[in-house]
Coordinates of C-alpha atoms and ligand atoms in Angstrom, one line a residue:
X1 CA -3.0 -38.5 11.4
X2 CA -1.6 -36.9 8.5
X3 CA 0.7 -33.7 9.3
X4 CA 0.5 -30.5 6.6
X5 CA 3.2 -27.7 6.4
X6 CA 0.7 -24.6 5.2
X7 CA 2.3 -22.0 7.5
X8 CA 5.5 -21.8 9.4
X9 CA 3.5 -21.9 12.6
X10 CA 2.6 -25.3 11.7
X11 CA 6.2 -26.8 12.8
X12 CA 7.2 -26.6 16.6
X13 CA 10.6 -25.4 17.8
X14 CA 11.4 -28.8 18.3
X15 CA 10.6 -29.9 14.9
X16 CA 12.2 -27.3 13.0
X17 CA 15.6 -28.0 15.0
X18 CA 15.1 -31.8 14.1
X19 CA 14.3 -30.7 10.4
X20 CA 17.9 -28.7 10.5
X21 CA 19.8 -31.7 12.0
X22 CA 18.3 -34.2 8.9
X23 CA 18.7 -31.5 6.3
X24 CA 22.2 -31.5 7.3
X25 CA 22.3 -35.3 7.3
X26 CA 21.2 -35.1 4.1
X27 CA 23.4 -32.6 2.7
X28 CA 26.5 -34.5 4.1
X29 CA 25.6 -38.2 3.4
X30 CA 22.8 -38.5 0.6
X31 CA 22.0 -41.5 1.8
X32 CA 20.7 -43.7 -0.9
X33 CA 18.6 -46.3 1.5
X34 CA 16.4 -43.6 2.7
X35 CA 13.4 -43.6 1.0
X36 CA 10.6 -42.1 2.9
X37 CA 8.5 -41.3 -0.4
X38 CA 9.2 -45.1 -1.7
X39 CA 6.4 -46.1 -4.4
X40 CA 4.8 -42.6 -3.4
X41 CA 3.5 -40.1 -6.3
X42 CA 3.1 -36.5 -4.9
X43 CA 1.0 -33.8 -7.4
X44 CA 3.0 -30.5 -7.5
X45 CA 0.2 -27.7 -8.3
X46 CA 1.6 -24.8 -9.1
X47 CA -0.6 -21.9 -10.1
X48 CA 2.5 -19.4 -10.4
X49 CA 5.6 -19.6 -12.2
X50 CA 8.4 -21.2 -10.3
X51 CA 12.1 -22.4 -10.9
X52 CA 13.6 -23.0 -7.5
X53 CA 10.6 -24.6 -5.9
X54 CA 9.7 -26.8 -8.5
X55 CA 12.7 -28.4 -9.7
X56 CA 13.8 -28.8 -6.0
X57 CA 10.4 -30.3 -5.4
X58 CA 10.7 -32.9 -7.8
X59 CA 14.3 -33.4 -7.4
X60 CA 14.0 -34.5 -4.0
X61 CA 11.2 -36.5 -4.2
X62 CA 13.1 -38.4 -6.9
X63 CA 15.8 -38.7 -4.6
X64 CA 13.6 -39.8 -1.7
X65 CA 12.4 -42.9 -4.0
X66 CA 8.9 -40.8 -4.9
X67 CA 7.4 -39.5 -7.8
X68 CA 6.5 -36.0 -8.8
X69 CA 3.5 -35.1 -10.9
X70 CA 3.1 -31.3 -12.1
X71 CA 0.2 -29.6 -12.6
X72 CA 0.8 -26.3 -14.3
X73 CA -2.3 -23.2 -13.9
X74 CA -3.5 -24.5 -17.5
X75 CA -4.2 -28.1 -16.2
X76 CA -6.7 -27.9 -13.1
X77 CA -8.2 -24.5 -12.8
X78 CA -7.6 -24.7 -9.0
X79 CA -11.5 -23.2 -8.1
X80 CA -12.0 -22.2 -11.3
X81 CA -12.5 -25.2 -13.9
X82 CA -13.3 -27.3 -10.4
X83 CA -13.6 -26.2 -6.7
X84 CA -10.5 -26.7 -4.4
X85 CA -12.6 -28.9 -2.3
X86 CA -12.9 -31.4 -5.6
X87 CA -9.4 -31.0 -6.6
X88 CA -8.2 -32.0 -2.9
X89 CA -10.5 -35.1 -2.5
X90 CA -9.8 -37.0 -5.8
X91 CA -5.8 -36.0 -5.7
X92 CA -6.2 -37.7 -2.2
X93 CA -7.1 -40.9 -4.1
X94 CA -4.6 -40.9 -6.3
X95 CA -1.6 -39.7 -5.0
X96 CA 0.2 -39.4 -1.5
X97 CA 0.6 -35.4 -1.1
X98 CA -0.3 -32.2 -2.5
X99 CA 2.7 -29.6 -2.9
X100 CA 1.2 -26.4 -4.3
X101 CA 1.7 -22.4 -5.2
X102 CA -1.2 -20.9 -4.8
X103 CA -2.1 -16.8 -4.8
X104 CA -4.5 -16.9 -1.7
X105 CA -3.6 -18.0 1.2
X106 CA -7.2 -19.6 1.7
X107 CA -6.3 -21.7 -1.5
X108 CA -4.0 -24.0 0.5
X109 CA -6.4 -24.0 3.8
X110 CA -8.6 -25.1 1.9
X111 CA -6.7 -28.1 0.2
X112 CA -5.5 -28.8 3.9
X113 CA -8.8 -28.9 5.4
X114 CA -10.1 -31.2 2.3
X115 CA -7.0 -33.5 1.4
X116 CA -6.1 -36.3 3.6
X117 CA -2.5 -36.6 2.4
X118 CA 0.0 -34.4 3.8
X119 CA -0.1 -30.7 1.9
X120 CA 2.7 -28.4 1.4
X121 CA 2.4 -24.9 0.9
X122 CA 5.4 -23.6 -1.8
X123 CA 4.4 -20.0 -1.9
X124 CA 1.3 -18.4 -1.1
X125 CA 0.3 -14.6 -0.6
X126 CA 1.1 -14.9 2.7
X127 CA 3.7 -17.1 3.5
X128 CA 7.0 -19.0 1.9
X129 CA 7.5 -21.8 4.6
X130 CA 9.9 -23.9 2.8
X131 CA 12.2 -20.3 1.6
X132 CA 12.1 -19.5 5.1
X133 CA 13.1 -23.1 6.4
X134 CA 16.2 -23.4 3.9
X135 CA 16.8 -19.5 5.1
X136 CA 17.5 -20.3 8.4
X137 CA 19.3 -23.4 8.1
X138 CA 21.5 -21.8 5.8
X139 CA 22.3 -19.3 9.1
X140 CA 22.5 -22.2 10.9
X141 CA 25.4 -23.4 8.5
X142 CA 26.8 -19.9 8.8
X143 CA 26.5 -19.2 12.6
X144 CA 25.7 -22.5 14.2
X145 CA 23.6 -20.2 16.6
X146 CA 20.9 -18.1 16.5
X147 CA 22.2 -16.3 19.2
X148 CA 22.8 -12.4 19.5
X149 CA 22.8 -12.3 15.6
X150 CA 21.0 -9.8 13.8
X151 CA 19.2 -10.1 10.7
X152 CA 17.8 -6.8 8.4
X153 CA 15.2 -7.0 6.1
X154 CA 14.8 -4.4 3.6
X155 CA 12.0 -4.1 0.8
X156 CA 8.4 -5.1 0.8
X157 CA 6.4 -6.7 3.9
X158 CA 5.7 -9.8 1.8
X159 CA 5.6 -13.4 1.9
X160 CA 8.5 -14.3 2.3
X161 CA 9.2 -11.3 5.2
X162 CA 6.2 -13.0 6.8
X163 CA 7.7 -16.6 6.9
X164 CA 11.3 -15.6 7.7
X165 CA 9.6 -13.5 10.9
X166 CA 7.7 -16.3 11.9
X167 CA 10.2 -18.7 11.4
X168 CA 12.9 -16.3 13.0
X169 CA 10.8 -15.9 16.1
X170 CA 10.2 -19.9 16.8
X171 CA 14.2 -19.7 16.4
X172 CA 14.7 -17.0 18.6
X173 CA 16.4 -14.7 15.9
X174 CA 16.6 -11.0 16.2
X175 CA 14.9 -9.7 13.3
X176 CA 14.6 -5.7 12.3
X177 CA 12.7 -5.0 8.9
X178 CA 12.3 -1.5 7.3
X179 CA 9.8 -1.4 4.4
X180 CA 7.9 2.1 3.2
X181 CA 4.7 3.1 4.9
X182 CA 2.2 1.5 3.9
X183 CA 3.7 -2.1 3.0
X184 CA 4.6 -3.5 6.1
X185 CA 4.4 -7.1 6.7
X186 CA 0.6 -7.8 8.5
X187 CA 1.8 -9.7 11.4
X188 CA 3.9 -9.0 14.1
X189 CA 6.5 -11.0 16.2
X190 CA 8.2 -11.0 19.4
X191 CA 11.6 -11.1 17.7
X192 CA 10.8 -8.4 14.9
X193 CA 11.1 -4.4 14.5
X194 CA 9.4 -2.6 12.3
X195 CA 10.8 -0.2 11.0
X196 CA 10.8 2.4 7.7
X197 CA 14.0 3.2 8.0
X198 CA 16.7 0.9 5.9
X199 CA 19.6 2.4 7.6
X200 CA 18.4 2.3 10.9
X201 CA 17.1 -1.4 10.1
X202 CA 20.4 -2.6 8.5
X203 CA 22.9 -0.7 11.5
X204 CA 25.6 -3.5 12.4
X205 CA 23.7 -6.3 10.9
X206 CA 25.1 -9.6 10.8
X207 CA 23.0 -10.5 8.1
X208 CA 20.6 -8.7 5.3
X209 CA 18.3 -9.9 3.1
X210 CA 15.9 -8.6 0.3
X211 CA 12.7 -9.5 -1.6
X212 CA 11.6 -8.4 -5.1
X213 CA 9.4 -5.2 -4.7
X214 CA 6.9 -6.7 -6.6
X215 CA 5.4 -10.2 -5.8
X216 CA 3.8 -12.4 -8.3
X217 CA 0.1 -11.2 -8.6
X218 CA 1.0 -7.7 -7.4
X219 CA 2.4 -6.6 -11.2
X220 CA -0.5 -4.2 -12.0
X221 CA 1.0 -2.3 -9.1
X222 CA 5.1 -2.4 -10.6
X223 CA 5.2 1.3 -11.5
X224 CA 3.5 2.5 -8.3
X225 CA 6.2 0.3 -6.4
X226 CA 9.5 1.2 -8.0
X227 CA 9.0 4.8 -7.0
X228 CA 7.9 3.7 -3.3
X229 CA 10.7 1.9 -2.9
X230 CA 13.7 3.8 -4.2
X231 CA 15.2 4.2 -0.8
X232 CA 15.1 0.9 0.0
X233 CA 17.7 -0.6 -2.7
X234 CA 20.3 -2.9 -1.0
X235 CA 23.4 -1.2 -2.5
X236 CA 27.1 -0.6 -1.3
X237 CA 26.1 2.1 0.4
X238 CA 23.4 1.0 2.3
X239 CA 25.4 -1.9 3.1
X240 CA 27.8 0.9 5.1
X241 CA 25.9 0.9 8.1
X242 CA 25.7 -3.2 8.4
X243 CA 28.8 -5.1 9.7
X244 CA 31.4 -5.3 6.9
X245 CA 31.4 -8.7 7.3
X246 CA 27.3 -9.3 6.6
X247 CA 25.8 -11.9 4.4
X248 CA 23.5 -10.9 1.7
X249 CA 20.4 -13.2 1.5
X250 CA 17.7 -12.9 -1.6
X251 CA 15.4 -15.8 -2.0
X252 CA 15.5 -15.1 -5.9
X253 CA 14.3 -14.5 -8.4
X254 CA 16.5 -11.1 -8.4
X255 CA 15.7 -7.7 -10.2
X256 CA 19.0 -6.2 -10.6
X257 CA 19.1 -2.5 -10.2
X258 CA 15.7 -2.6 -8.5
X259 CA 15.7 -4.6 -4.9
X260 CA 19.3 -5.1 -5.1
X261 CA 22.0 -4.0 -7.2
X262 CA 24.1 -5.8 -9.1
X263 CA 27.5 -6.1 -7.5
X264 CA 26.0 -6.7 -3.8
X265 CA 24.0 -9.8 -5.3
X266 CA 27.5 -11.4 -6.7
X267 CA 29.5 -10.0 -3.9
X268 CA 31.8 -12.2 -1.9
X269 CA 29.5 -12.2 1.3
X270 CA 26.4 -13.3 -1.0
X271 CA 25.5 -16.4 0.4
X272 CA 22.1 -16.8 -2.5
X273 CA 23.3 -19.7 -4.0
X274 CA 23.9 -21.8 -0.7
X275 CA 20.0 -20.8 0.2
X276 CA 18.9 -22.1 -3.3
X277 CA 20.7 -25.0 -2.9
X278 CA 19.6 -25.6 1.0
X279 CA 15.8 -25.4 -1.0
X280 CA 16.6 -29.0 -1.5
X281 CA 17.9 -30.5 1.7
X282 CA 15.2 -28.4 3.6
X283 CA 12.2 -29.7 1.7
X284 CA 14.2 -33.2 1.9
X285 CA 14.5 -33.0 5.6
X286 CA 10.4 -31.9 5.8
X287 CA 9.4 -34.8 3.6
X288 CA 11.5 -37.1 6.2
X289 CA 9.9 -35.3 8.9
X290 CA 6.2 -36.0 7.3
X291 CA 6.5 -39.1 5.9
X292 CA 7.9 -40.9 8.9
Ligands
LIG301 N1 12.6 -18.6 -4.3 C1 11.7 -19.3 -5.0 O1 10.7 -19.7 -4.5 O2 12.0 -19.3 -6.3 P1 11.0 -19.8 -7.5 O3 9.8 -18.8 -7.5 O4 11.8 -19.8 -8.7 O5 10.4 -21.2 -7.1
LIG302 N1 7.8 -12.5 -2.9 C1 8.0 -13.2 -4.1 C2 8.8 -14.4 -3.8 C3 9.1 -15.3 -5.0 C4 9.9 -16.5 -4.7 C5 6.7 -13.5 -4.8 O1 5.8 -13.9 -4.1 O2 6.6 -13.3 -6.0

């Protein structure tokens, strides 16, 4: 039966600790005989913008032996020039997996329930699985535990907040997240605080990461949000009240002086680029895991 990733919860704790142990395999030894996607073409559909996800997408299916096909918003219409139910059933002919950036969460149900080749979700309004998988491992890298570590998140209740709690809670990860009133994350875990606070949130964190205040397909709401948020900018002296030693996470794209200022983004205890680059061994590791 074929196995889709459209929500964190999709993966067991068991499977995400095996997807860890491979993306590190991978990292280390990019083995050149593996080649799960071998002769495999997998259609990328991206109805958002997208650097990181995209180009690790296709990179690593390259490297896994596969081929990537990218469908930009112009080119299908997903449920507008054709229902999603179409568009799932003849990819399925055609090609042997569906990753795809969708703004409704229903969006990539739907291409789940309909396709049967493996789907991927690679950012929906809801959740960021693969973000949150390369996230974590990246701790891993860090910490090599879990363990009595505390992680802060400060900013907006979104997407990616909602994969990193879900994802921190299957890893047992202590998670405390202060956002305004009002813009929460909607779910709630065992491992998570909410809180609207930032410097109760970030007190003696080991770790602290930010969002943009302003997700893709929320932009009609930028002004509104830059005022709601003032107090929750991830600055120097926020960052008093964490452990000196605290990595500073961002998923990127950044918005310098907004989320996060400038100097805490490149400081020495940013650890950005190593999650962008773990985009790559993380999605490897899931393709591994799914095409097995
Ligand atoms: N972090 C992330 O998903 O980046 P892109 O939007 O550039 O893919
Ligand atoms: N929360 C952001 C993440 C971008 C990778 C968005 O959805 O736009």
């Amino acid at each position: 039966m074929k196995k889709d990733l459209l929500a964190v919860k999709d993966l067991s704790k068991k499977e995400v600790a095996e997807l860890f142990l491979i993306a590190k395999r991978l990292k280390q030894t990019n083995p050149k005989h593996e080649k799960p996607l071998q002769d495999k073409t997998i259609a990328l559909v991206f109805e958002k913008p997208s650097l990181r996800t995209r180009v690790t997408f296709e990179t690593g299916i390259y490297e896994l032996g596969g081929k990537p096909i990218y469908l930009s918003p112009q080119d299908i219409g997903l449920g507008k020039r054709e229902s999603i139910s179409d568009v799932a059933r003849n990819l399925s002919l055609w090609v042997g997996g569906i990753v795809a950036r969708v703004f409704a969460h229903q969006s990539i149900v739907e291409l789940g329930n309909y396709a049967n080749v493996p789907v991927i979700n690679a950012l929906s309004d809801l959740e960021h699985p693969c973000q949150a998988l390369a996230d974590l491992f990246t701790v891993y890298e860090k910490f090599e535990t879990f363990k009595g570590l505390k992680l802060a998140y400060i900013g907006d209740g979104n997407n990616v907040c909602h994969s990193l709690m879900l994802l921190a809670e299957t890893c047992e990860l202590d998670m405390f997240i202060a956002t305004p009133k009002g813009y929460e994350p909607n779910i709630t875990t065992q491992n998570a605080q909410l809180l609207n606070d930032p410097q109760e949130a970030i007190r003696d964190a080991d770790i602290v990461y930010t969002d943009v205040w302003t997700s893709m397909g929320d932009e009609a709401q930028k002004e509104e949000r830059l005022k709601t948020f003032k107090d929750f900018q991830l600055n120097n002296e926020l960052l008093k009240y964490a452990k000196p030693e605290c990595f500073i996470m961002h998923c990127l794209p950044a918005h310098r002086g907004e989320e996060i200022t400038a100097d805490v983004l490149e400081s020495k205890n940013s650890i950005i680029l190593q999650q962008a680059e773990n985009r790559l061994h993380a999605q490897k590791a899931l393709f591994a895991m799914l095409y097995k």
